[in-house]
Amino acid sequence: MKKILYVIFTLVYMGISQAQTTKFTNHNEIGVITYGPVFLESGLAIRSFNGIHVGDHYATGVTIEVSRFPVNEDRKFWSVPLSAKGRYYFNPKRRISIFSDLDIGYNFTFLNGKNKIENEMYRYRGGLFVNPQLGLRLKSPHRDHFWTLSLGYRFQQFRETHFSNYTYTAEKQGPIADDNRLEGYDYRQDNKYLLHRVAIMFGFGF
């Protein structure tokens, strides 16, 4: 998967570096990440897109984001997705226009660090990040600036490894002991999360 992402980022970079009659664009957004329409397990996301316009209808570039949101109601995780973006404007000449985005990249988890407490420790790894969205762009009447409001779907992979010395009861699924357990700990449990979220974003750009 990382090879595929490398090819995607390479193509985006080649398109930017070889473009002759293009215009730079920057778009910054802040918004809410939620599990559903009633704002269950809501979190916050801040992201920035930097790229180029390719003609009037298209834009491409790279997006970086920092977000934090709960999982299973009691755990909160940091996420740093880095993705290649493709954008299409349906009516670019109008002051109010519809646009669509598609981000594909990798979800980094280094901001979580190693969560270590007495008798247990957590380690984290990221995975695939996909974020299509649809939004409205409102151009400023006096400057080459714009405001946006968008609704998107997010899919991201997240892996958690739990090392511990605890003894679990029969009612609770216990961790498994294997040769990959961390030195000093008796048990290891690997959890893989496939996260599906809705994102409501408000942005400003030029």
Tab-separated table of C-alpha atoms in Angstrom:
chain	number	residue	atom	x	y	z
A	1	MET	CA	0.000	0.000	0.000
A	2	LYS	CA	2.845	2.390	0.792
A	3	LYS	CA	4.218	1.866	-2.741
A	4	ILE	CA	0.848	2.856	-4.211
A	5	LEU	CA	0.764	5.997	-2.057
A	6	TYR	CA	4.318	6.837	-3.143
A	7	VAL	CA	3.249	6.654	-6.804
A	8	ILE	CA	0.239	8.927	-6.105
A	9	PHE	CA	2.372	11.584	-4.392
A	10	THR	CA	4.980	11.356	-7.167
A	11	LEU	CA	2.337	11.997	-9.839
A	12	VAL	CA	0.994	14.991	-7.915
A	13	TYR	CA	4.501	16.421	-7.535
A	14	MET	CA	5.267	15.909	-11.233
A	15	GLY	CA	2.037	17.650	-12.183
A	16	ILE	CA	2.877	20.653	-10.002
A	17	SER	CA	6.498	20.922	-11.120
A	18	GLN	CA	5.695	20.624	-14.845
A	19	ALA	CA	2.725	22.985	-14.916
A	20	GLN	CA	3.424	26.190	-16.852
A	21	THR	CA	0.235	28.268	-16.679
A	22	THR	CA	-1.077	27.350	-13.268
A	23	LYS	CA	-1.999	29.275	-10.155
A	24	PHE	CA	-1.117	28.391	-6.572
A	25	THR	CA	-3.980	27.719	-4.138
A	26	ASN	CA	-4.167	27.388	-0.368
A	27	HIS	CA	-7.210	26.194	1.573
A	28	ASN	CA	-7.388	25.875	5.380
A	29	GLU	CA	-10.254	24.168	7.185
A	30	ILE	CA	-11.460	23.447	10.703
A	31	GLY	CA	-14.370	21.250	11.600
A	32	VAL	CA	-16.038	18.434	13.461
A	33	ILE	CA	-15.490	14.695	12.958
A	34	THR	CA	-18.435	12.630	14.134
A	35	TYR	CA	-19.646	9.045	14.051
A	36	GLY	CA	-23.113	10.022	12.883
A	37	PRO	CA	-25.748	12.741	12.530
A	38	VAL	CA	-26.270	12.986	16.311
A	39	PHE	CA	-22.581	13.843	16.881
A	40	LEU	CA	-21.618	10.635	18.643
A	41	GLU	CA	-17.893	10.311	19.414
A	42	SER	CA	-17.207	13.802	18.033
A	43	GLY	CA	-13.706	15.165	17.539
A	44	LEU	CA	-11.901	18.144	16.032
A	45	ALA	CA	-9.898	18.389	12.788
A	46	ILE	CA	-7.652	21.140	11.372
A	47	ARG	CA	-6.157	20.750	7.903
A	48	SER	CA	-4.395	22.662	5.157
A	49	PHE	CA	-4.373	22.021	1.402
A	50	ASN	CA	-1.614	23.459	-0.778
A	51	GLY	CA	-1.571	22.925	-4.510
A	52	ILE	CA	-2.175	24.392	-7.943
A	53	HIS	CA	-5.112	25.093	-10.229
A	54	VAL	CA	-5.055	23.138	-13.469
A	55	GLY	CA	-7.356	25.157	-15.700
A	56	ASP	CA	-10.576	26.542	-14.260
A	57	HIS	CA	-12.158	23.299	-13.098
A	58	TYR	CA	-9.345	21.321	-11.482
A	59	ALA	CA	-6.902	21.658	-8.608
A	60	THR	CA	-4.394	19.184	-7.211
A	61	GLY	CA	-1.890	19.146	-4.386
A	62	VAL	CA	-1.159	17.826	-0.898
A	63	THR	CA	-3.230	17.989	2.294
A	64	ILE	CA	-1.934	17.671	5.858
A	65	GLU	CA	-4.247	17.405	8.850
A	66	VAL	CA	-4.166	17.126	12.620
A	67	SER	CA	-7.225	15.626	14.312
A	68	ARG	CA	-8.253	14.130	17.634
A	69	PHE	CA	-11.356	12.059	18.209
A	70	PRO	CA	-12.736	9.373	20.555
A	71	VAL	CA	-13.101	5.702	19.693
A	72	ASN	CA	-15.462	3.366	21.561
A	73	GLU	CA	-16.581	6.336	23.680
A	74	ASP	CA	-13.717	6.110	26.186
A	75	ARG	CA	-10.459	6.330	24.186
A	76	LYS	CA	-9.151	9.397	22.336
A	77	PHE	CA	-6.570	9.208	19.562
A	78	TRP	CA	-4.459	11.696	17.607
A	79	SER	CA	-4.325	11.367	13.828
A	80	VAL	CA	-2.069	13.088	11.265
A	81	PRO	CA	-3.238	12.176	7.739
A	82	LEU	CA	-0.981	13.178	4.827
A	83	SER	CA	-2.764	12.817	1.495
A	84	ALA	CA	-2.805	13.690	-2.191
A	85	LYS	CA	-5.886	15.689	-3.179
A	86	GLY	CA	-7.812	16.060	-6.413
A	87	ARG	CA	-10.479	18.779	-6.609
A	88	TYR	CA	-13.136	19.604	-9.202
A	89	TYR	CA	-15.163	22.850	-9.417
A	90	PHE	CA	-18.535	22.441	-11.171
A	91	ASN	CA	-19.114	26.156	-11.917
A	92	PRO	CA	-15.785	27.922	-11.285
A	93	LYS	CA	-16.835	31.285	-12.759
A	94	ARG	CA	-19.788	31.733	-10.428
A	95	ARG	CA	-19.463	33.437	-7.077
A	96	ILE	CA	-21.161	30.453	-5.387
A	97	SER	CA	-20.075	27.111	-6.791
A	98	ILE	CA	-20.075	23.432	-5.853
A	99	PHE	CA	-16.818	21.513	-5.558
A	100	SER	CA	-15.863	17.905	-4.900
A	101	ASP	CA	-12.671	16.537	-3.349
A	102	LEU	CA	-10.936	13.213	-3.043
A	103	ASP	CA	-8.010	12.713	-0.638
A	104	ILE	CA	-6.022	9.477	-0.560
A	105	GLY	CA	-3.047	9.069	1.729
A	106	TYR	CA	-1.611	7.634	4.937
A	107	ASN	CA	-2.827	8.176	8.479
A	108	PHE	CA	0.185	8.793	10.782
A	109	THR	CA	-0.154	8.245	14.554
A	110	PHE	CA	3.126	9.548	16.007
A	111	LEU	CA	1.390	12.210	18.154
A	112	ASN	CA	0.016	9.412	20.338
A	113	GLY	CA	3.524	8.393	21.387
A	114	LYS	CA	3.830	5.388	23.673
A	115	ASN	CA	1.087	5.388	26.275
A	116	LYS	CA	2.799	3.676	29.211
A	117	ILE	CA	1.293	3.218	32.662
A	118	GLU	CA	1.880	0.715	35.447
A	119	ASN	CA	1.803	-2.860	34.162
A	120	GLU	CA	0.758	-1.937	30.625
A	121	MET	CA	1.761	-0.009	27.509
A	122	TYR	CA	0.126	0.950	24.192
A	123	ARG	CA	1.773	1.430	20.807
A	124	TYR	CA	0.086	2.811	17.711
A	125	ARG	CA	0.380	2.507	13.936
A	126	GLY	CA	-1.541	4.177	11.141
A	127	GLY	CA	-2.822	3.040	7.776
A	128	LEU	CA	-4.853	3.990	4.734
A	129	PHE	CA	-6.743	7.309	4.726
A	130	VAL	CA	-9.536	8.107	2.227
A	131	ASN	CA	-11.691	11.257	2.356
A	132	PRO	CA	-14.176	12.211	-0.399
A	133	GLN	CA	-16.225	15.345	0.237
A	134	LEU	CA	-18.696	17.719	-1.392
A	135	GLY	CA	-18.930	21.408	-0.582
A	136	LEU	CA	-19.911	24.972	-1.441
A	137	ARG	CA	-17.390	27.713	-2.300
A	138	LEU	CA	-18.295	31.388	-1.818
A	139	LYS	CA	-15.928	33.859	-3.508
A	140	SER	CA	-15.083	37.168	-1.873
A	141	PRO	CA	-16.476	40.081	-3.974
A	142	HIS	CA	-13.377	42.263	-3.562
A	143	ARG	CA	-10.389	39.904	-3.340
A	144	ASP	CA	-9.308	36.567	-4.722
A	145	HIS	CA	-10.338	34.829	-1.510
A	146	PHE	CA	-13.087	32.331	-0.797
A	147	TRP	CA	-15.016	30.639	2.013
A	148	THR	CA	-16.168	27.010	2.034
A	149	LEU	CA	-18.575	24.711	3.817
A	150	SER	CA	-18.297	20.985	3.115
A	151	LEU	CA	-19.568	17.576	4.144
A	152	GLY	CA	-17.336	14.536	3.757
A	153	TYR	CA	-16.922	10.855	4.524
A	154	ARG	CA	-13.687	9.607	6.105
A	155	PHE	CA	-12.192	6.134	6.217
A	156	GLN	CA	-8.958	5.544	8.068
A	157	GLN	CA	-7.063	2.587	9.464
A	158	PHE	CA	-5.623	2.609	12.950
A	159	ARG	CA	-3.686	-0.131	14.772
A	160	GLU	CA	-3.128	-0.433	18.493
A	161	THR	CA	-0.860	-2.931	20.270
A	162	HIS	CA	-1.497	-3.454	23.980
A	163	PHE	CA	1.214	-4.968	26.194
A	164	SER	CA	0.296	-5.889	29.759
A	165	ASN	CA	0.988	-7.998	32.823
A	166	TYR	CA	-2.664	-8.254	33.864
A	167	THR	CA	-4.664	-11.445	34.264
A	168	TYR	CA	-8.017	-11.222	32.491
A	169	THR	CA	-11.244	-12.852	33.579
A	170	ALA	CA	-13.065	-15.437	31.483
A	171	GLU	CA	-15.804	-12.916	30.661
A	172	LYS	CA	-13.354	-10.558	28.948
A	173	GLN	CA	-11.364	-11.539	25.903
A	174	GLY	CA	-7.783	-11.669	27.060
A	175	PRO	CA	-4.582	-10.826	25.203
A	176	ILE	CA	-2.476	-13.539	23.652
A	177	ALA	CA	1.060	-14.413	24.639
A	178	ASP	CA	3.501	-14.856	21.766
A	179	ASP	CA	7.132	-14.421	20.799
A	180	ASN	CA	6.542	-10.793	19.756
A	181	ARG	CA	5.595	-9.594	23.219
A	182	LEU	CA	7.599	-6.667	24.575
A	183	GLU	CA	10.329	-7.469	27.065
A	184	GLY	CA	9.011	-7.030	30.603
A	185	TYR	CA	5.371	-7.754	29.655
A	186	ASP	CA	3.577	-11.098	29.675
A	187	TYR	CA	0.829	-10.497	27.135
A	188	ARG	CA	0.259	-8.785	23.800
A	189	GLN	CA	-3.033	-7.906	22.129
A	190	ASP	CA	-3.320	-6.389	18.635
A	191	ASN	CA	-6.381	-4.295	17.783
A	192	LYS	CA	-7.167	-3.007	14.298
A	193	TYR	CA	-9.684	-0.201	13.877
A	194	LEU	CA	-11.437	0.558	10.601
A	195	LEU	CA	-12.866	3.988	11.334
A	196	HIS	CA	-15.809	5.456	9.398
A	197	ARG	CA	-16.614	9.069	10.184
A	198	VAL	CA	-18.519	12.087	8.874
A	199	ALA	CA	-16.645	15.418	8.649
A	200	ILE	CA	-18.300	18.856	8.624
A	201	MET	CA	-15.680	21.457	7.674
A	202	PHE	CA	-15.583	25.248	7.446
A	203	GLY	CA	-12.723	26.795	5.485
A	204	PHE	CA	-10.977	29.843	4.062
A	205	GLY	CA	-8.601	30.036	1.123
A	206	PHE	CA	-7.223	31.861	-1.891
